[in-house]
Amino acid sequence: MAEFTLKVNGTKYKVEAAADTPLLWILRDHLGLTGSKYGCGIGQCGACTVHVNGESMRSCALPVSAVGKAQVITIEGLSKTGEHPVQQAWHEVDVPQCGYCQAGQIMSAAALLKKNPTPSDADINSAMSGNICRCGTYNRIREAIHVAAKKVKS
Amino acid sequence: MSTSSIQFDRRSFLKVTATTGGGMMLGLSWAASAAEISEAPFMEAMTFNAFVKISPEGVITIMSPNPECGQNIKTAMPMLVAEELDCDWSKVVVEQAGLDSTKYTRQVAGGSGSTPASWKPLRTAGATARQMLISAAAKRWNVSASECSTSNGVVLHTASGKKATYGELATDAAKMEVPKDVPLKAVKDFKIIGQSHKAVDNKKIFTGKQEFGLDFKREGMLIGVVARPPAFGMKIKSVNDSRTKSMPGIKQVIRFGNKVAVLGSSTWEVLKGRERLAIEWEVDTKLESSADHDAKMTELLGKSLEKPQRKDGDALAQFEGAHKVIESKFEAPFLPHAPMEPMNFFADVREDKAELIGPTQNPGSARNAAAQVLGIAPEKVSVMMTRMGGGFGRRLNADFAAEAAEVSKLAKAPVKLMWTREDDMTGGIYRPACHYLYRAALDAQGNVKAIHVRGAGLNVGNPLRENNFPAGAIEHFLAEGHNQQSNITTGPWRAPVHNFLAFAEQSFLDEIAEATGKDPVQLRLDWLAKAEKSPVGNVPYKIDRFRNTIELAAKKANWGKAPAGVFQGFSAYFSFNTYVAQVVEVTLEAGQPKIKRMVCAVDCGVVINPEHAINQIEGGLVDGLGHAMFSNMTFKDGVPDQTNYDSYRVIKMGDTPPVEVYFVENELDPTGLGEPALPPLSAAVGNAIFKATGIRLRKQPFSLNGLRNV
Ligand code: FES
Ligand code: FES
């Protein structure tokens, strides 16, 4: 057990945990931030995606000891009340079925648009290839990313 | 549920929404209104019936009794109530009801049955409440109820110009006598049904606030994981848990049956604790491998059945004198459901009662299974459904809920049991593996004289739906289905049996068309005409609906008129009282087939929420495509070879072609959509790939056939 100081969604937290504890379980069990989801635990599904210093990362595969002073943003901190263009676009396109994967999808999409504000279908397919949606909402996700891109532009 | 925190949350949630006019949840401006939450005193909402509550401030709360697993029933069901209540949809707050058999019937997400079963009762609940509001207004104004009308949440008396909102009338109206036999609207008068409305939980989902089962937390609860046998057919020989028990975060280690539960205060600690268990397993029953399964099914396909599931005419005699016989074998593997949220459940078992909270498609069976394992009456078990991260049939089973109850009882503590992805994928209850042999006897003119299907599956029950088209159009039809016991456990998987039977059946119809030089669409239309004119035996499908659906798909996809280089495949299937026809288009890239477009026509009667209906159908096609292409579950000595999304391939965004959905328009009662779009898809894909490559795909997943892109 060791103590770690984390900066999540702009707030500083002190947590006591084993050094190999994945960030995902710190967020969910220790900080009560359950928006990041567990889907596979091995970096294969993207349900746990968060931003670490602006980069999209799989929090299930990131030990808390490796986070250091990095700024972590989770779905809860992506915007204050859901006004991020990606969140708005997701609503406009009415993307979800079960919704379980969508926090991770939104985080991946937001990171993509930051790097590439006008992604093509191929760009989207490749950037989102690590996010599984078992319900099969992929076409809607792709469309919503285009909608969000337009919002970002205007 | 009287002491649960959910109860508290619901109340405070109502309080919040009451002061923001409900717009926060449903209106388009949800992002802005969260800031408007104030602590204004909350006024008790008046209960009209099991579905409708109206507060004096005008907040209309509609209960959604069925489990939500992504079919968006939590939006559709309240729309039915709101339609007849004639209220402002943007003022509606939707609340998930818990299991309550005294108030609700069929609280199940399965069999594509939620919508058809609620079509009349939920509209009636809305209409009844509306009538009570009218009666209260009429009484207040001293006019006849028949002179009053409603519009968008207001009762009006046109002659006098009097009006009152539902909120203003709620307190009086809820005390009015409950009217009987209230008339319902005609389809043409619908204002809410038939219009697309956004999912009621969208905002919570997009901001990370939606609670799924795994997110549930109760003060003082333990988190648990369970070590289960690593192979089907194994049991525990011995357990040494000392290395686990010595870990600081581990609270309890409990052996029960052939399993060991590790309980503690955080997920990571219990996962590590489970790793440190030293369990010796021993063989209990025979350990089966996929090779054994294949051999068994092959053997059974060579055997006739004394009592066939269906027998019209004398098919076997026709085969003897046939001019030509075509014969094909089709194979589909076991599949896990692999919903994004793995199994989990919370249980708090006390002396003579138990509280269960979690993701279940069938809370009634969760309650009964828990009651049985606890040895208490089912009435002593409460079940609250959380939103589910997918179900696909896996959560119709109660094993995981009953297991949580058992562990909570043994631990004498509230417990949330979670399954890891590996637990979920290797823990059993799969789609059964099944093989089919299809044969057709042709005469010299190329007419099909007889069809013979024989199926053999592992723990499949009846592997046939023997009354499926083209039964009814074929004079000599024989259907025989074998079931083989196995210790690999199985259960319903989205469109049980249909999901692989349709592949075999609809691929074989394509083979018949090919062998007889007929167009696949025309072949089906001709046979439907035959079944209409001179039906053979039981014909459960409606000819005109089936025909309309097939014709719509063909028309929308420009069937038969694809540009050069585009190859089309067709498939049509009737299940769960819904008619589906599909065209899949394939091109060749460097000699390899690539799926370009999937077109789907559906007759499901009245479409309640078009955008969600389309979403559900899109999902069915994508699901069907992914499993046909990539997904495979195999076993070696009872051990599943696939354990997580690295070894078990599911469909990803780059594999997903555009989907087009079209509805046959009619005013018939709605049928379900959760399942019917999936079954025919894989055959449409296979048939298109055959057209493109000349390769007939008869074994799933198609990726086994050496095609690179698929
Ligand atoms: S849970 Fe992290 S990638 Fe799947
Ligand atoms: S919406 Fe269910 S997994 Fe994506």
PDB file of N, CA and C and ligand atoms in Angstrom, chain A residues 95-102 105 132-137 141, chain B residues 69-70 339-341 388-390 392, ligand 2:
ATOM      1  N   VAL A  95     -27.473   8.348 -29.994  1.00  0.00           N
ATOM      2  CA  VAL A  95     -26.584   7.223 -30.275  1.00  0.00           C
ATOM      3  C   VAL A  95     -26.894   5.938 -29.497  1.00  0.00           C
ATOM      4  N   PRO A  96     -27.110   5.995 -28.186  1.00  0.00           N
ATOM      5  CA  PRO A  96     -26.961   4.765 -27.401  1.00  0.00           C
ATOM      6  C   PRO A  96     -28.047   3.716 -27.598  1.00  0.00           C
ATOM      7  N   GLN A  97     -27.614   2.510 -27.376  1.00  0.00           N
ATOM      8  CA  GLN A  97     -28.585   1.468 -27.038  1.00  0.00           C
ATOM      9  C   GLN A  97     -28.431   1.256 -25.534  1.00  0.00           C
ATOM     10  N   CYS A  98     -27.630   0.282 -25.113  1.00  0.00           N
ATOM     11  CA  CYS A  98     -27.538   0.083 -23.657  1.00  0.00           C
ATOM     12  C   CYS A  98     -26.793   1.236 -22.995  1.00  0.00           C
ATOM     13  N   GLY A  99     -25.872   1.869 -23.710  1.00  0.00           N
ATOM     14  CA  GLY A  99     -25.182   3.037 -23.174  1.00  0.00           C
ATOM     15  C   GLY A  99     -23.895   2.745 -22.423  1.00  0.00           C
ATOM     16  N   TYR A 100     -23.629   1.484 -22.173  1.00  0.00           N
ATOM     17  CA  TYR A 100     -22.501   1.147 -21.303  1.00  0.00           C
ATOM     18  C   TYR A 100     -21.155   1.548 -21.900  1.00  0.00           C
ATOM     19  N   CYS A 101     -21.023   1.433 -23.208  1.00  0.00           N
ATOM     20  CA  CYS A 101     -19.742   1.751 -23.847  1.00  0.00           C
ATOM     21  C   CYS A 101     -19.579   3.237 -24.114  1.00  0.00           C
ATOM     22  N   GLN A 102     -20.681   3.989 -23.970  1.00  0.00           N
ATOM     23  CA  GLN A 102     -20.708   5.320 -24.576  1.00  0.00           C
ATOM     24  C   GLN A 102     -19.792   6.336 -23.897  1.00  0.00           C
ATOM     25  N   GLN A 105     -16.610   5.771 -25.544  1.00  0.00           N
ATOM     26  CA  GLN A 105     -16.680   6.216 -26.947  1.00  0.00           C
ATOM     27  C   GLN A 105     -16.549   7.741 -27.000  1.00  0.00           C
ATOM     28  N   ILE A 132     -15.127  -0.929 -28.308  1.00  0.00           N
ATOM     29  CA  ILE A 132     -16.149  -1.890 -28.723  1.00  0.00           C
ATOM     30  C   ILE A 132     -17.525  -1.383 -28.305  1.00  0.00           C
ATOM     31  N   CYS A 133     -18.489  -1.528 -29.189  1.00  0.00           N
ATOM     32  CA  CYS A 133     -19.891  -1.349 -28.810  1.00  0.00           C
ATOM     33  C   CYS A 133     -20.599  -2.645 -29.137  1.00  0.00           C
ATOM     34  N   ARG A 134     -20.876  -3.403 -28.129  1.00  0.00           N
ATOM     35  CA  ARG A 134     -21.495  -4.717 -28.342  1.00  0.00           C
ATOM     36  C   ARG A 134     -22.916  -4.578 -28.903  1.00  0.00           C
ATOM     37  N   CYS A 135     -23.549  -3.435 -28.667  1.00  0.00           N
ATOM     38  CA  CYS A 135     -24.895  -3.218 -29.201  1.00  0.00           C
ATOM     39  C   CYS A 135     -24.861  -2.840 -30.682  1.00  0.00           C
ATOM     40  N   GLY A 136     -23.681  -2.483 -31.189  1.00  0.00           N
ATOM     41  CA  GLY A 136     -23.573  -2.191 -32.611  1.00  0.00           C
ATOM     42  C   GLY A 136     -24.035  -0.805 -33.012  1.00  0.00           C
ATOM     43  N   THR A 137     -23.739   0.196 -32.204  1.00  0.00           N
ATOM     44  CA  THR A 137     -24.160   1.559 -32.563  1.00  0.00           C
ATOM     45  C   THR A 137     -23.096   2.298 -33.389  1.00  0.00           C
ATOM     46  N   ILE A 141     -22.283   6.348 -33.950  1.00  0.00           N
ATOM     47  CA  ILE A 141     -21.111   6.985 -33.341  1.00  0.00           C
ATOM     48  C   ILE A 141     -20.346   7.756 -34.422  1.00  0.00           C
TER      49      ILE A 141
ATOM     50  N   CYS B  69     -32.308  -2.819 -21.418  1.00  0.00           N
ATOM     51  CA  CYS B  69     -31.001  -3.390 -21.759  1.00  0.00           C
ATOM     52  C   CYS B  69     -30.467  -2.790 -23.050  1.00  0.00           C
ATOM     53  N   GLY B  70     -31.055  -1.671 -23.481  1.00  0.00           N
ATOM     54  CA  GLY B  70     -30.567  -1.048 -24.699  1.00  0.00           C
ATOM     55  C   GLY B  70     -31.597  -1.054 -25.810  1.00  0.00           C
ATOM     56  N   PRO B 339     -21.973  -9.339 -23.236  1.00  0.00           N
ATOM     57  CA  PRO B 339     -22.463  -7.958 -23.129  1.00  0.00           C
ATOM     58  C   PRO B 339     -21.353  -7.082 -22.551  1.00  0.00           C
ATOM     59  N   MET B 340     -21.370  -5.795 -22.877  1.00  0.00           N
ATOM     60  CA  MET B 340     -20.266  -4.928 -22.439  1.00  0.00           C
ATOM     61  C   MET B 340     -20.134  -4.891 -20.917  1.00  0.00           C
ATOM     62  N   GLU B 341     -21.252  -4.918 -20.237  1.00  0.00           N
ATOM     63  CA  GLU B 341     -21.183  -4.974 -18.773  1.00  0.00           C
ATOM     64  C   GLU B 341     -21.249  -6.434 -18.361  1.00  0.00           C
ATOM     65  N   MET B 388     -29.016  -1.990 -17.766  1.00  0.00           N
ATOM     66  CA  MET B 388     -28.069  -3.056 -18.074  1.00  0.00           C
ATOM     67  C   MET B 388     -27.139  -2.657 -19.196  1.00  0.00           C
ATOM     68  N   GLY B 389     -25.874  -3.002 -19.046  1.00  0.00           N
ATOM     69  CA  GLY B 389     -24.941  -2.830 -20.150  1.00  0.00           C
ATOM     70  C   GLY B 389     -25.059  -3.994 -21.117  1.00  0.00           C
ATOM     71  N   GLY B 390     -26.220  -4.093 -21.745  1.00  0.00           N
ATOM     72  CA  GLY B 390     -26.489  -5.169 -22.694  1.00  0.00           C
ATOM     73  C   GLY B 390     -26.970  -6.427 -22.001  1.00  0.00           C
ATOM     74  N   PHE B 392     -28.698  -9.438 -24.335  1.00  0.00           N
ATOM     75  CA  PHE B 392     -28.615 -10.412 -25.428  1.00  0.00           C
ATOM     76  C   PHE B 392     -29.097 -11.800 -24.999  1.00  0.00           C
TER      77      PHE B 392
HETATM   78  S1  FES C   2     -24.473   0.988 -26.532  1.00  0.00           S
HETATM   79 FE1  FES C   2     -24.382  -0.978 -25.615  1.00  0.00          FE
HETATM   80  S2  FES C   2     -22.282  -1.462 -25.782  1.00  0.00           S
HETATM   81 FE2  FES C   2     -22.450   0.363 -26.885  1.00  0.00          FE
END
